[in-house]
Short mmCIF file of C-alpha atoms in Angstrom, two decimals:
data_model
loop_
_atom_site.label_atom_id
_atom_site.label_comp_id
_atom_site.label_asym_id
_atom_site.label_seq_id
_atom_site.Cartn_x
_atom_site.Cartn_y
_atom_site.Cartn_z
CA UNK A 1 0.00 0.00 0.00
CA UNK A 2 1.02 3.66 -0.10
CA UNK A 3 3.44 4.91 2.48
CA UNK A 4 1.83 7.23 5.01
CA UNK A 5 3.51 10.33 6.40
CA UNK A 6 6.01 9.37 9.02
CA UNK A 7 5.92 5.65 8.22
CA UNK A 8 9.21 3.81 8.45
CA UNK A 9 10.17 3.10 4.88
CA UNK A 10 13.25 3.18 2.70
CA UNK A 11 13.34 5.44 -0.34
CA UNK A 12 12.43 2.89 -3.01
CA UNK A 13 12.30 5.49 -5.77
CA UNK A 14 15.63 7.12 -4.92
CA UNK A 15 18.76 5.02 -5.47
CA UNK A 16 21.60 5.21 -2.96
CA UNK A 17 24.05 6.69 -5.48
CA UNK A 18 21.57 9.39 -6.48
CA UNK A 19 20.92 10.30 -2.85
CA UNK A 20 24.64 10.33 -2.04
CA UNK A 21 25.44 12.68 -4.91
CA UNK A 22 22.48 14.89 -3.98
CA UNK A 23 23.87 15.33 -0.47
CA UNK A 24 27.36 16.07 -1.81
CA UNK A 25 25.88 18.50 -4.34
CA UNK A 26 23.91 20.29 -1.64
CA UNK A 27 27.04 20.83 0.44
CA UNK A 28 28.93 22.11 -2.63
CA UNK A 29 26.05 24.41 -3.63
CA UNK A 30 25.78 25.91 -0.13
CA UNK A 31 29.53 26.44 0.36
CA UNK A 32 29.98 29.61 -1.75
CA UNK A 33 26.93 31.15 -0.05
CA UNK A 34 28.43 30.84 3.44
CA UNK A 35 29.63 34.45 3.44
CA UNK A 36 26.08 35.80 3.36
CA UNK A 37 24.09 32.96 4.95
CA UNK A 38 23.14 33.02 8.63
CA UNK A 39 24.74 30.29 10.76
CA UNK A 40 21.40 28.55 11.37
CA UNK A 41 21.30 27.47 7.71
CA UNK A 42 24.30 25.20 8.34
CA UNK A 43 22.54 23.65 11.33
CA UNK A 44 19.40 23.23 9.22
CA UNK A 45 21.36 21.42 6.51
CA UNK A 46 23.16 19.17 9.00
CA UNK A 47 19.86 18.26 10.68
CA UNK A 48 17.98 17.63 7.42
CA UNK A 49 20.84 15.66 5.85
CA UNK A 50 21.17 13.49 8.95
CA UNK A 51 17.41 12.89 9.06
CA UNK A 52 17.40 12.04 5.34
CA UNK A 53 20.21 9.50 5.79
CA UNK A 54 18.31 7.95 8.69
CA UNK A 55 15.18 7.71 6.50
CA UNK A 56 17.21 5.90 3.87
CA UNK A 57 18.66 3.54 6.50
CA UNK A 58 15.10 2.88 7.77
CA UNK A 59 15.93 4.26 11.20
CA UNK A 60 13.54 7.22 10.90
CA UNK A 61 10.35 8.03 9.09
CA UNK A 62 9.41 10.87 6.82
CA UNK A 63 8.35 13.92 8.83
CA UNK A 64 4.62 14.40 9.18
CA UNK A 65 2.87 17.53 7.91
CA UNK A 66 2.69 18.94 11.45
CA UNK A 67 6.52 18.85 11.54
CA UNK A 68 7.18 20.08 7.99
CA UNK A 69 4.93 23.14 8.26
CA UNK A 70 6.59 24.50 11.43
CA UNK A 71 10.04 23.82 9.93
CA UNK A 72 9.14 25.95 6.92
CA UNK A 73 7.70 28.66 9.18
CA UNK A 74 10.83 28.58 11.37
CA UNK A 75 13.01 28.93 8.25
CA UNK A 76 10.93 31.89 7.04
CA UNK A 77 11.10 33.38 10.54
CA UNK A 78 14.86 32.88 10.60
CA UNK A 79 15.17 34.72 7.29
CA UNK A 80 12.92 37.48 8.62
CA UNK A 81 14.99 37.98 11.78
CA UNK A 82 18.39 37.65 10.10
CA UNK A 83 17.56 39.99 7.16
CA UNK A 84 14.78 42.18 8.50
CA UNK A 85 12.17 40.80 6.11
CA UNK A 86 11.50 38.34 3.32
CA UNK A 87 11.95 40.86 0.50
CA UNK A 88 15.32 41.67 -1.01
CA UNK A 89 18.12 39.85 -2.75
CA UNK A 90 19.88 38.47 0.34
CA UNK A 91 16.64 37.35 1.98
CA UNK A 92 15.39 35.71 -1.21
CA UNK A 93 18.62 33.73 -1.65
CA UNK A 94 18.59 32.58 1.98
CA UNK A 95 14.95 31.51 1.60
CA UNK A 96 15.80 29.62 -1.61
CA UNK A 97 18.67 27.81 0.12
CA UNK A 98 16.41 26.98 3.09
CA UNK A 99 13.76 25.51 0.77
CA UNK A 100 16.50 23.67 -1.13
CA UNK A 101 17.55 22.08 2.17
CA UNK A 102 14.04 21.34 3.49
CA UNK A 103 13.10 19.61 0.23
CA UNK A 104 15.38 16.75 1.39
CA UNK A 105 12.83 15.77 4.02
CA UNK A 106 9.87 15.43 1.67
CA UNK A 107 11.75 13.80 -1.20
CA UNK A 108 10.11 10.40 -1.68
CA UNK A 109 10.26 9.73 -5.43
CA UNK A 110 12.65 10.29 -8.31
CA UNK A 111 10.42 13.12 -9.43
CA UNK A 112 10.93 14.85 -6.06
CA UNK A 113 14.67 14.27 -6.40
CA UNK A 114 14.62 15.85 -9.87
CA UNK A 115 12.98 18.95 -8.39
CA UNK A 116 15.80 19.08 -5.84
CA UNK A 117 18.43 18.76 -8.60
CA UNK A 118 16.86 21.60 -10.62
CA UNK A 119 16.63 23.76 -7.48
CA UNK A 120 20.32 23.03 -7.02
CA UNK A 121 21.17 24.30 -10.51
CA UNK A 122 19.22 27.46 -9.76
CA UNK A 123 20.99 27.90 -6.40
CA UNK A 124 24.38 27.55 -8.14
CA UNK A 125 23.45 30.46 -10.40
CA UNK A 126 22.41 32.65 -7.44
CA UNK A 127 25.99 32.50 -6.13
CA UNK A 128 26.95 34.72 -9.08
CA UNK A 129 24.83 37.50 -7.61
CA UNK A 130 27.45 37.84 -4.87
CA UNK A 131 30.65 36.83 -6.66
CA UNK A 132 31.09 36.70 -10.42
CA UNK A 133 34.87 36.18 -10.46
CA UNK A 134 36.62 33.58 -12.59
CA UNK A 135 37.47 31.63 -9.43
CA UNK A 136 33.75 31.46 -8.54
CA UNK A 137 32.98 30.31 -12.09
CA UNK A 138 35.58 27.55 -11.86
CA UNK A 139 34.28 26.50 -8.45
CA UNK A 140 30.71 26.30 -9.76
CA UNK A 141 31.85 23.44 -12.01
CA UNK A 142 32.10 21.27 -8.84
CA UNK A 143 28.46 21.55 -7.70
CA UNK A 144 27.25 21.35 -11.31
CA UNK A 145 29.23 18.11 -11.79
CA UNK A 146 27.84 16.71 -8.53
CA UNK A 147 24.29 17.67 -9.57
CA UNK A 148 24.82 15.96 -12.93
CA UNK A 149 26.14 12.89 -11.11
CA UNK A 150 23.00 12.93 -8.93
CA UNK A 151 20.87 13.20 -12.06
CA UNK A 152 22.65 10.19 -13.56
CA UNK A 153 22.47 8.33 -10.25
CA UNK A 154 18.70 8.73 -10.20
CA UNK A 155 18.40 6.68 -13.38
CA UNK A 156 18.14 2.92 -13.42
CA UNK A 157 21.00 0.94 -14.84
CA UNK A 158 24.31 -0.64 -13.97
CA UNK A 159 26.29 2.59 -14.35
CA UNK A 160 23.89 4.60 -12.19
CA UNK A 161 24.45 2.23 -9.26
CA UNK A 162 28.19 2.97 -9.01
CA UNK A 163 29.39 6.33 -7.65
CA UNK A 164 32.68 6.81 -9.50
CA UNK A 165 31.53 5.83 -13.01
CA UNK A 166 28.54 8.11 -12.41
CA UNK A 167 30.90 10.98 -11.58
CA UNK A 168 33.07 10.19 -14.63
CA UNK A 169 30.05 10.33 -16.92
CA UNK A 170 28.94 13.62 -15.34
CA UNK A 171 32.41 15.07 -15.92
CA UNK A 172 32.33 13.86 -19.52
CA UNK A 173 28.97 15.54 -20.08
CA UNK A 174 30.32 18.75 -18.63
CA UNK A 175 33.37 18.59 -20.93
CA UNK A 176 31.07 18.13 -23.92
CA UNK A 177 29.29 21.34 -22.95
CA UNK A 178 32.56 23.29 -22.69
CA UNK A 179 32.69 24.45 -26.35
CA UNK A 180 29.14 25.82 -26.12
CA UNK A 181 30.01 27.56 -22.86
CA UNK A 182 33.06 29.21 -24.46
CA UNK A 183 30.97 30.34 -27.44
CA UNK A 184 28.42 31.90 -25.11
CA UNK A 185 31.17 33.74 -23.23
CA UNK A 186 32.61 35.13 -26.49
CA UNK A 187 29.31 36.10 -28.15
CA UNK A 188 27.36 37.11 -25.03
CA UNK A 189 29.78 38.97 -22.76
CA UNK A 190 28.78 39.54 -19.17
CA UNK A 191 26.54 42.51 -18.57
CA UNK A 192 27.04 44.84 -15.66
CA UNK A 193 24.86 44.35 -12.57
CA UNK A 194 21.24 45.38 -13.05
#
């Protein structure tokens, strides 16, 4: 039968390799934001990642709605108190990162995991709002590669069940995109901040 909220159940729709790369990708996505994120975001990520691992190991259940709703409200309240409101660039990015983290706890299917991956790509781009240096651009290749590895790891197949071949394929895909990236840099130079 269907799994109820809070029931003890593994994540049948989310392979171990996909989940592992998602957690690595989340850490890599959050890292460049540390300079403008409040400290409670790190605690939120550590708590949610630990809970998610325990769900996978069948030692904890998915949080019920009466737990998820207050967590979201606490995150919004944390953004409010740390940035003086929910409107503005800094507050919006912190709220996006908080939602990106909280999504771990309600991720039950591959479709949910895909949403998390796409949120991750978006969060990588938001780092450029604070630092658009070449070093930041080179660093962003790490979380993008990990997100691609998570995307590959979410697929069924022999390759998707092994972490290092999954990472190799993700790196290969990124290298194939390199010529297009260079063309875009040449023909569409960066615009000044809006």
